[in-house]
Short mmCIF file of C-alpha atoms and ligand atoms in Angstrom, two decimals:
data_model
loop_
_atom_site.label_atom_id
_atom_site.label_comp_id
_atom_site.label_asym_id
_atom_site.label_seq_id
_atom_site.Cartn_x
_atom_site.Cartn_y
_atom_site.Cartn_z
CA GLU A 5 56.77 173.08 66.02
CA ARG A 6 53.69 173.51 63.69
CA THR A 7 51.68 171.47 61.29
CA GLN A 8 48.48 171.96 59.40
CA VAL A 9 46.33 169.33 60.93
CA GLY A 10 47.09 167.85 64.47
CA ILE A 11 45.58 164.55 65.07
CA VAL A 12 45.13 163.06 68.54
CA GLY A 13 44.97 159.23 68.54
CA ALA A 14 46.24 156.52 66.22
CA GLY A 15 43.30 154.32 66.09
CA PRO A 16 41.52 153.62 62.69
CA ALA A 17 40.05 157.09 62.72
CA GLY A 18 43.26 159.09 63.27
CA LEU A 19 45.46 156.93 60.97
CA LEU A 20 42.99 156.99 58.13
CA LEU A 21 42.51 160.75 58.37
CA SER A 22 46.23 161.26 58.18
CA HIS A 23 46.39 159.03 55.14
CA LEU A 24 43.67 160.76 53.27
CA LEU A 25 45.14 164.17 54.01
CA HIS A 26 48.58 162.96 52.71
CA ARG A 27 46.83 161.98 49.43
CA GLU A 28 45.75 165.51 49.17
CA GLY A 29 49.08 167.10 49.97
CA ILE A 30 48.00 168.21 53.36
CA ALA A 31 50.42 167.86 56.29
CA SER A 32 49.49 166.16 59.62
CA VAL A 33 50.98 165.00 62.87
CA VAL A 34 49.46 161.95 64.75
CA PHE A 35 49.91 161.78 68.58
CA GLU A 36 49.32 158.33 70.24
CA SER A 37 49.63 157.74 73.95
CA ARG A 38 50.33 154.03 73.48
CA GLY A 39 53.17 152.05 71.67
CA ARG A 40 52.97 150.92 68.20
CA ASP A 41 52.70 147.16 69.10
CA HIS A 42 49.93 147.79 71.57
CA VAL A 43 47.94 149.75 68.88
CA GLN A 44 48.49 147.16 66.23
CA GLN A 45 47.58 144.09 68.31
CA ARG A 46 44.44 145.29 70.10
CA LEU A 47 41.63 142.81 69.19
CA ARG A 48 38.42 144.61 68.41
CA ALA A 49 35.97 144.80 65.64
CA GLY A 50 35.69 142.39 62.67
CA VAL A 51 33.15 143.57 60.17
CA LEU A 52 33.56 146.17 57.44
CA GLU A 53 30.67 147.59 55.59
CA GLN A 54 30.86 147.71 51.70
CA GLY A 55 31.38 151.46 51.88
CA THR A 56 34.43 150.97 54.18
CA VAL A 57 35.93 148.34 52.00
CA ASP A 58 35.27 150.54 48.81
CA LEU A 59 36.91 153.50 50.56
CA LEU A 60 40.02 151.55 51.77
CA SER A 61 40.42 150.04 48.28
CA GLN A 62 40.12 153.50 46.51
CA VAL A 63 42.93 154.96 48.72
CA GLY A 64 45.42 152.16 48.15
CA LEU A 65 44.71 150.04 51.31
CA GLY A 66 42.88 147.17 49.63
CA GLU A 67 45.72 144.68 48.73
CA ARG A 68 45.99 142.82 51.94
CA MET A 69 42.34 143.09 52.62
CA LYS A 70 41.45 141.52 49.27
CA ARG A 71 43.86 138.59 50.11
CA LEU A 72 42.93 137.90 53.69
CA GLY A 73 39.43 139.27 54.16
CA MET A 74 36.42 137.05 54.05
CA PRO A 75 33.54 138.44 52.06
CA GLN A 76 30.02 137.85 53.56
CA THR A 77 26.71 137.60 51.93
CA GLY A 78 24.38 136.83 54.88
CA ILE A 79 23.79 136.46 58.60
CA ASP A 80 22.26 133.39 60.29
CA PHE A 81 19.85 134.31 63.02
CA ARG A 82 19.10 131.33 65.34
CA PHE A 83 16.10 131.34 67.59
CA GLY A 84 13.34 129.03 68.47
CA GLY A 85 15.61 126.07 67.72
CA ALA A 86 15.96 126.86 64.09
CA SER A 87 18.20 128.82 61.63
CA HIS A 88 16.71 131.97 59.94
CA ARG A 89 19.24 133.32 57.35
CA ILE A 90 19.11 136.91 55.90
CA ASP A 91 20.69 137.06 52.49
CA PHE A 92 21.74 140.81 52.77
CA THR A 93 23.40 140.70 49.33
CA ALA A 94 20.11 139.50 47.68
CA GLU A 95 18.31 142.24 49.48
CA THR A 96 20.69 145.18 48.66
CA GLY A 97 23.36 144.01 46.19
CA ARG A 98 25.99 144.88 48.87
CA THR A 99 28.33 142.77 50.71
CA VAL A 100 30.40 143.18 53.84
CA MET A 101 33.86 141.86 54.73
CA VAL A 102 35.28 140.15 57.78
CA TYR A 103 38.59 141.70 58.01
CA PRO A 104 39.84 142.49 61.65
CA GLN A 105 40.29 145.95 62.79
CA HIS A 106 43.95 145.23 63.87
CA GLU A 107 44.72 144.25 60.35
CA VAL A 108 43.14 147.54 59.10
CA VAL A 109 45.32 149.43 61.64
CA HIS A 110 48.45 147.42 60.47
CA ASP A 111 47.89 148.28 56.84
CA LEU A 112 47.48 151.95 57.74
CA ILE A 113 50.51 152.13 59.92
CA GLU A 114 52.52 150.50 57.10
CA ALA A 115 51.29 152.91 54.55
CA ARG A 116 51.77 155.97 56.68
CA ILE A 117 55.30 154.82 57.60
CA ALA A 118 56.23 154.10 54.01
CA ALA A 119 55.08 157.69 53.11
CA GLY A 120 57.27 159.21 55.78
CA ALA A 121 54.49 160.16 57.96
CA ASP A 122 54.98 161.98 61.41
CA LEU A 123 53.35 159.42 63.73
CA ARG A 124 54.29 159.74 67.28
CA PHE A 125 53.76 156.70 69.55
CA ASP A 126 54.11 156.76 73.27
CA THR A 127 53.33 160.49 73.02
CA PRO A 128 50.21 161.39 75.18
CA VAL A 129 48.38 164.60 74.51
CA THR A 130 47.71 166.42 77.72
CA ARG A 131 45.82 169.52 76.89
CA LEU A 132 44.33 171.48 73.82
CA ALA A 133 44.65 175.23 73.84
CA GLY A 134 43.32 178.15 71.85
CA LEU A 135 40.51 176.29 70.20
CA ASP A 136 38.43 179.45 69.92
CA GLY A 137 40.97 181.67 68.60
CA PRO A 138 43.31 181.98 65.52
CA ALA A 139 46.23 179.93 67.03
CA PRO A 140 45.08 176.47 68.37
CA SER A 141 47.73 174.13 69.80
CA ILE A 142 48.23 170.64 71.16
CA GLU A 143 50.28 170.01 74.35
CA PHE A 144 51.89 166.58 74.68
CA ASP A 145 54.42 164.95 76.73
CA ALA A 146 57.74 163.91 75.08
CA ASP A 147 60.96 162.88 76.71
CA GLY A 148 59.71 163.81 80.16
CA ALA A 149 58.90 167.30 79.05
CA THR A 150 55.70 169.06 77.91
CA ARG A 151 55.78 170.37 74.43
CA SER A 152 53.45 172.17 72.16
CA MET A 153 52.45 171.98 68.47
CA ARG A 154 50.66 174.76 66.55
CA CYS A 155 48.07 173.74 64.00
CA ASP A 156 45.27 174.95 61.88
CA PHE A 157 42.90 172.24 63.16
CA VAL A 158 42.90 169.80 65.80
CA ILE A 159 41.20 166.44 65.26
CA GLY A 160 40.11 164.44 68.32
CA CYS A 161 40.38 160.80 67.34
CA ASP A 162 41.30 159.67 70.77
CA GLY A 163 38.51 157.27 71.47
CA PHE A 164 35.83 157.15 74.16
CA HIS A 165 38.39 157.66 77.04
CA GLY A 166 40.28 160.42 75.41
CA ILE A 167 40.70 164.07 76.49
CA CYS A 168 39.44 166.02 73.29
CA ARG A 169 35.63 165.69 73.86
CA SER A 170 35.88 167.49 77.19
CA ALA A 171 37.54 170.45 75.51
CA ILE A 172 34.02 171.25 74.16
CA PRO A 173 32.62 173.60 76.90
CA PRO A 174 29.79 172.05 79.07
CA THR A 175 27.54 174.92 78.04
CA VAL A 176 27.52 173.94 74.35
CA ARG A 177 28.08 170.17 74.88
CA LYS A 178 25.07 167.68 75.12
CA GLU A 179 25.89 164.11 75.83
CA TYR A 180 23.48 161.17 75.44
CA ASP A 181 24.30 157.95 77.24
CA ARG A 182 22.72 154.53 77.85
CA ILE A 183 24.45 151.77 79.67
CA TYR A 184 23.12 148.23 79.13
CA PRO A 185 22.85 145.79 81.97
CA PHE A 186 25.17 143.05 80.34
CA GLY A 187 28.49 142.80 78.56
CA TRP A 188 30.13 140.48 76.12
CA LEU A 189 32.77 137.98 76.78
CA GLY A 190 34.86 137.84 73.69
CA ILE A 191 36.75 134.88 72.76
CA LEU A 192 39.46 133.88 70.24
CA ALA A 193 39.69 130.24 69.48
CA GLU A 194 41.81 128.19 67.39
CA VAL A 195 39.04 126.52 65.41
CA PRO A 196 37.81 126.78 61.89
CA PRO A 197 34.56 128.62 61.45
CA ALA A 198 31.81 126.04 62.11
CA ALA A 199 29.31 127.85 59.75
CA PRO A 200 29.74 129.96 56.53
CA ASP A 201 27.91 132.94 57.94
CA VAL A 202 28.39 135.05 61.01
CA THR A 203 25.87 133.41 63.29
CA TRP A 204 23.79 135.06 66.04
CA GLY A 205 22.24 132.90 68.66
CA CYS A 206 19.19 134.69 70.19
CA HIS A 207 18.57 132.46 73.17
CA GLU A 208 16.37 132.92 76.29
CA SER A 209 19.49 132.20 78.39
CA GLY A 210 21.38 135.05 76.73
CA PHE A 211 23.03 136.11 73.29
CA ALA A 212 26.01 134.45 71.69
CA MET A 213 27.82 134.97 68.24
CA LEU A 214 29.95 133.03 66.08
CA SER A 215 32.22 135.11 63.76
CA PHE A 216 35.65 134.38 62.46
CA ARG A 217 39.19 135.92 61.86
CA SER A 218 40.71 133.45 59.50
CA PRO A 219 40.18 130.08 58.07
CA THR A 220 41.63 128.55 61.26
CA ARG A 221 40.40 131.10 63.95
CA SER A 222 36.93 131.74 65.22
CA ARG A 223 35.82 134.82 67.18
CA LEU A 224 33.08 134.03 69.46
CA TYR A 225 31.04 136.30 71.89
CA LEU A 226 28.75 135.53 74.93
CA GLN A 227 26.41 137.78 76.74
CA CYS A 228 27.84 138.02 80.32
CA GLU A 229 27.38 140.27 83.47
CA PRO A 230 28.36 143.96 82.70
CA ASP A 231 31.22 143.68 85.27
CA ASP A 232 32.02 139.94 84.73
CA ARG A 233 35.68 138.68 84.66
CA PRO A 234 37.11 136.30 82.13
CA GLU A 235 38.35 134.24 85.04
CA ASN A 236 34.77 133.46 85.76
CA TRP A 237 34.47 131.54 82.54
CA SER A 238 36.24 128.20 82.32
CA ASP A 239 36.58 126.68 78.90
CA ASP A 240 33.98 124.10 79.77
CA ARG A 241 31.56 126.79 80.78
CA ILE A 242 32.21 128.81 77.60
CA TRP A 243 31.65 125.95 75.23
CA SER A 244 28.42 124.63 77.10
CA ALA A 245 26.96 128.18 76.94
CA LEU A 246 28.02 128.47 73.29
CA HIS A 247 26.47 125.12 72.32
CA GLU A 248 23.20 125.90 74.31
CA ARG A 249 22.82 129.33 72.62
CA LEU A 250 24.08 128.55 69.00
CA ASP A 251 23.38 125.12 68.10
CA VAL A 252 20.21 124.24 66.22
CA ALA A 253 18.91 120.90 64.93
CA ASP A 254 19.09 121.60 61.18
CA MET A 255 22.69 122.96 61.17
CA PRO A 256 26.26 121.55 62.04
CA PRO A 257 27.22 122.11 65.67
CA LEU A 258 29.99 124.43 66.78
CA ILE A 259 33.51 123.11 66.65
CA GLU A 260 35.43 123.19 70.04
CA GLY A 261 39.12 124.04 70.33
CA ARG A 262 41.81 125.85 72.10
CA ILE A 263 40.84 129.11 73.48
CA LEU A 264 43.63 131.64 72.92
CA GLN A 265 42.15 134.77 74.50
CA LYS A 266 39.14 136.01 76.64
CA SER A 267 38.13 139.56 77.51
CA VAL A 268 35.08 141.37 78.68
CA THR A 269 33.51 144.34 76.91
CA GLY A 270 30.89 146.64 78.43
CA MET A 271 28.09 147.78 76.34
CA ARG A 272 26.75 151.32 76.05
CA SER A 273 25.16 153.76 73.50
CA PHE A 274 26.78 157.31 73.58
CA LEU A 275 26.77 160.41 71.41
CA VAL A 276 27.91 163.87 71.88
CA GLU A 277 26.45 166.93 70.15
CA PRO A 278 28.05 168.94 68.36
CA MET A 279 31.03 167.17 67.06
CA ARG A 280 32.81 170.41 66.37
CA HIS A 281 33.92 173.40 68.52
CA GLY A 282 36.01 176.07 66.94
CA SER A 283 38.86 174.38 65.34
CA LEU A 284 38.46 171.20 67.11
CA PHE A 285 36.59 168.36 65.23
CA LEU A 286 35.81 164.94 66.98
CA ALA A 287 35.63 161.78 65.09
CA GLY A 288 34.92 157.98 65.78
CA ASP A 289 34.67 156.77 69.29
CA ALA A 290 35.63 160.16 70.78
CA ALA A 291 32.20 161.35 69.61
CA HIS A 292 30.06 158.17 69.79
CA ILE A 293 29.77 154.65 71.04
CA VAL A 294 27.45 151.99 69.85
CA PRO A 295 26.79 148.56 71.40
CA PRO A 296 28.82 146.06 69.13
CA THR A 297 25.68 144.22 67.98
CA GLY A 298 25.38 145.99 64.65
CA ALA A 299 29.24 145.91 63.93
CA LYS A 300 29.08 149.79 63.54
CA GLY A 301 31.94 151.13 65.86
CA LEU A 302 34.71 150.93 63.22
CA ASN A 303 32.53 151.68 60.27
CA SER A 304 31.17 154.94 61.89
CA ALA A 305 34.59 156.06 62.58
CA VAL A 306 35.50 155.50 58.87
CA ALA A 307 32.21 157.43 57.88
CA ASP A 308 33.20 160.43 60.01
CA ILE A 309 36.62 160.64 58.53
CA GLN A 310 35.36 160.28 54.90
CA VAL A 311 33.29 163.34 55.49
CA LEU A 312 36.15 165.19 57.38
CA GLY A 313 38.90 164.32 54.85
CA ARG A 314 36.66 165.75 51.90
CA ALA A 315 35.87 168.81 54.22
CA LEU A 316 39.63 169.62 54.93
CA ALA A 317 40.50 169.03 51.29
CA ASP A 318 37.91 171.58 50.24
CA HIS A 319 39.35 174.03 52.93
CA TYR A 320 42.91 173.76 51.74
CA ARG A 321 42.28 173.06 47.94
CA LYS A 322 39.37 175.22 47.11
CA GLY A 323 39.17 177.70 50.16
CA SER A 324 35.66 176.38 50.80
CA ASP A 325 34.57 175.82 54.39
CA ARG A 326 31.01 174.75 53.53
CA MET A 327 31.68 171.09 54.37
CA LEU A 328 33.70 171.91 57.53
CA ASP A 329 30.75 174.00 58.67
CA SER A 330 28.23 171.31 58.10
CA TYR A 331 30.58 168.44 59.45
CA SER A 332 28.84 167.89 62.71
CA GLU A 333 25.45 168.05 61.32
CA THR A 334 26.20 165.70 58.36
CA CYS A 335 27.86 163.09 60.64
CA LEU A 336 25.15 163.32 63.37
CA ARG A 337 22.28 162.89 60.89
CA ARG A 338 23.86 159.48 59.87
CA MET A 339 25.00 158.62 63.35
CA TRP A 340 21.55 159.00 64.89
CA LEU A 341 20.30 156.25 62.22
CA VAL A 342 23.22 154.08 63.28
CA GLN A 343 22.46 154.55 66.85
CA ARG A 344 18.84 153.64 66.23
CA PHE A 345 19.86 150.39 64.41
CA SER A 346 22.55 149.40 66.89
CA ALA A 347 20.38 149.99 70.09
CA GLY A 348 17.34 148.28 68.38
CA LEU A 349 19.24 145.13 67.60
CA CYS A 350 20.89 145.16 70.98
CA THR A 351 17.58 145.30 72.76
CA MET A 352 16.03 142.74 70.28
CA VAL A 353 18.65 139.96 70.93
CA HIS A 354 19.89 140.18 74.49
CA SER A 355 18.01 138.79 77.55
CA PHE A 356 17.59 141.55 80.06
CA PRO A 357 17.51 140.85 83.81
CA GLY A 358 13.93 140.71 85.14
CA GLN A 359 12.32 141.28 81.92
CA SER A 360 8.58 140.28 81.72
CA ASP A 361 7.23 137.41 79.51
CA PHE A 362 5.40 140.00 77.63
CA ILE A 363 8.57 141.75 76.63
CA LYS A 364 10.20 138.35 75.79
CA ARG A 365 7.42 137.62 73.39
CA LEU A 366 7.84 141.10 71.77
CA GLN A 367 11.62 140.34 71.19
CA ARG A 368 10.55 137.05 69.56
CA ALA A 369 7.96 138.89 67.24
CA ASP A 370 10.67 141.48 66.47
CA LEU A 371 13.05 138.58 65.36
CA GLU A 372 10.19 137.03 63.44
CA TYR A 373 9.35 140.15 61.57
CA MET A 374 13.00 141.07 60.79
CA THR A 375 13.85 137.53 59.50
CA GLY A 376 10.35 136.38 58.20
CA THR A 377 9.08 139.40 56.12
CA ALA A 378 10.45 141.20 53.15
CA PRO A 379 10.39 144.63 54.65
CA GLY A 380 12.00 143.28 57.74
CA ARG A 381 14.81 141.69 55.80
CA LEU A 382 15.26 144.65 53.63
CA ALA A 383 15.62 147.20 56.57
CA PHE A 384 18.02 144.98 58.40
CA SER A 385 20.20 144.43 55.28
CA ASP A 386 20.11 148.12 54.24
CA ASN A 387 21.46 149.09 57.70
CA PHE A 388 23.84 146.20 58.18
CA THR A 389 25.65 146.50 54.84
CA GLY A 390 26.05 150.29 55.61
CA LEU A 391 23.95 153.56 55.03
CA PRO A 392 25.25 156.05 52.48
CA VAL A 393 27.76 158.60 53.66
CA GLU A 394 27.06 162.22 52.51
CA ALA A 395 30.61 163.14 51.27
P1 FAD B 24 40.29 154.01 68.99
O1 FAD B 24 40.41 152.88 68.17
O2 FAD B 24 39.70 153.80 70.41
O3 FAD B 24 41.53 154.85 68.95
C1 FAD B 24 41.79 155.98 69.85
C2 FAD B 24 43.26 156.16 70.11
O4 FAD B 24 43.56 157.31 70.84
C3 FAD B 24 43.80 154.95 70.81
O5 FAD B 24 44.92 154.26 70.18
C4 FAD B 24 44.18 155.51 72.18
O6 FAD B 24 45.29 154.99 72.83
C5 FAD B 24 44.45 156.96 71.83
N1 FAD B 24 44.45 158.06 72.76
C6 FAD B 24 43.55 158.17 73.87
N2 FAD B 24 43.88 159.29 74.47
C7 FAD B 24 44.85 159.74 74.11
C8 FAD B 24 45.80 161.03 74.34
N3 FAD B 24 45.49 161.70 75.38
N4 FAD B 24 46.73 161.24 73.61
C9 FAD B 24 47.08 160.51 72.56
N5 FAD B 24 46.40 159.40 72.15
C10 FAD B 24 45.26 159.05 72.88
N6 FAD B 24 33.34 147.50 67.20
C11 FAD B 24 32.70 146.70 66.51
O7 FAD B 24 32.01 147.11 65.58
N7 FAD B 24 32.72 145.41 66.85
C12 FAD B 24 33.35 144.93 67.95
O8 FAD B 24 33.37 143.68 68.26
C13 FAD B 24 34.06 145.79 68.71
N8 FAD B 24 34.65 145.43 69.85
C14 FAD B 24 35.35 146.27 70.77
C15 FAD B 24 36.16 145.92 71.79
C16 FAD B 24 36.65 146.87 72.70
C17 FAD B 24 37.36 146.35 73.80
C18 FAD B 24 36.61 148.31 72.32
C19 FAD B 24 37.26 149.19 73.21
C20 FAD B 24 35.86 148.58 71.11
C21 FAD B 24 35.28 147.60 70.30
N9 FAD B 24 34.65 148.08 69.10
C22 FAD B 24 33.93 147.20 68.48
C23 FAD B 24 34.57 149.37 68.62
C24 FAD B 24 35.62 149.68 67.60
O9 FAD B 24 36.79 149.04 67.96
C25 FAD B 24 35.91 151.16 67.70
O10 FAD B 24 34.60 151.87 67.25
C26 FAD B 24 37.10 151.77 66.73
O11 FAD B 24 38.27 151.32 67.53
C27 FAD B 24 36.94 153.25 66.90
O12 FAD B 24 38.11 153.85 66.29
P2 FAD B 24 38.71 155.17 66.83
O13 FAD B 24 39.91 155.46 65.95
O14 FAD B 24 37.60 156.14 66.86
O15 FAD B 24 39.07 155.00 68.34
C1 DHB B 25 31.73 141.00 65.00
C2 DHB B 25 30.80 140.60 64.10
C3 DHB B 25 29.59 141.18 64.07
O1 DHB B 25 28.59 140.77 63.17
C4 DHB B 25 29.21 142.07 65.05
O2 DHB B 25 27.98 142.51 65.09
C5 DHB B 25 30.09 142.35 66.08
C6 DHB B 25 31.38 141.82 66.00
C7 DHB B 25 33.17 140.40 64.94
O3 DHB B 25 33.49 139.69 64.01
O4 DHB B 25 33.88 140.82 65.86
#
């Protein structure tokens, strides 16, 4: 078998690339190790930058998002017993949208299937071959046998635990990794959002966040131990920690309700350089991980794909490889700024084990500067609503 572009992974990155290529008349095959239901139900990110919303709308994926998504104009930071709202729309003219990742994935899969796409679920890729030469190929398991697909390009959209990144030889691959000494307990609760804005509780006893998924469902997060287990958190313990970290005197308290789901996410910053080797291109979590504090994981995957989609279209339509050749550099330039923002926020709002009183006061001063001064509010807003993508 052969195709033009072989894509490993049917997360947001792989699916969106396959959709953009289809619109340019470029053929692709997407290989996904898990089943369709699993991919479509995985609960993950929630916030889409303005640029992500605009791109999805431009390529015909905006209809459900416009109907179900919840546009946001500000974030409420709570610390020192008070609310400190940043109106990021007033600062930048841009909004963000709360629209869950699994809905984005749902819309993408529906659109790809309607267009007759070759999406292969339950089909793990086991090896990449010939990446340095003229005949790259993808080896995959299907029906109990190993098979192979020839392609012009191999795109590694297989997430952090995928196999593509390791196909870049260690001699040219440089990885940057930082693991944080805490995790997030993520909670889905059957309660209407208790506040109009996504709300961050920056409390001495740990971080907490209130976000939402629909008018009747809230998504909440609590800082926990890095290797914590959901079983360690009874509903009572969850609600009392959420109240302690999020409630302030001048705003309505959290609304309690049935907890539908709990899970623990570890927290790291990770990035690989370069993002290309021969005919292999990495995109999304396969190339970089950010702590979820800045809501940048999904948005960064979309930014990579926007660049790569343009670059591949230039290759096939105009015979120009200029954008392909600068893909890694273009994405990494933006990604280091996103890493800086995400790591900076993560360090500002969490409580670190054993940290000195001095560091705690610096964290408070960082929060005061970010929310209480015009340059602080502008810098947060510019980053949070999304830095420009060079495509
Ligand atoms: P993924 O969505 O990880 O997709 C990769 C796909 O590749 C998967 O479907 C996987 O099954 C498949 N795959 C892997 N190996 C193979 C193989 N060998 N062969 C075939 N297929 C393979 N971001 C936020 O901004 N906010 C959040 O709150 C947030 N929460 C998160 C919670 C969790 C538990 C995780 C894991 C991530 C979270 N993220 C969050 C990050 C965000 O979800 C990711 O950045 C986003 O999913 C990246 O998309 P992707 O397409 O690059 O990778
Ligand atoms: C979510 C919202 C955020 O603002 C964030 O930084 C991380 C996650 C969410 O809704 O899941």
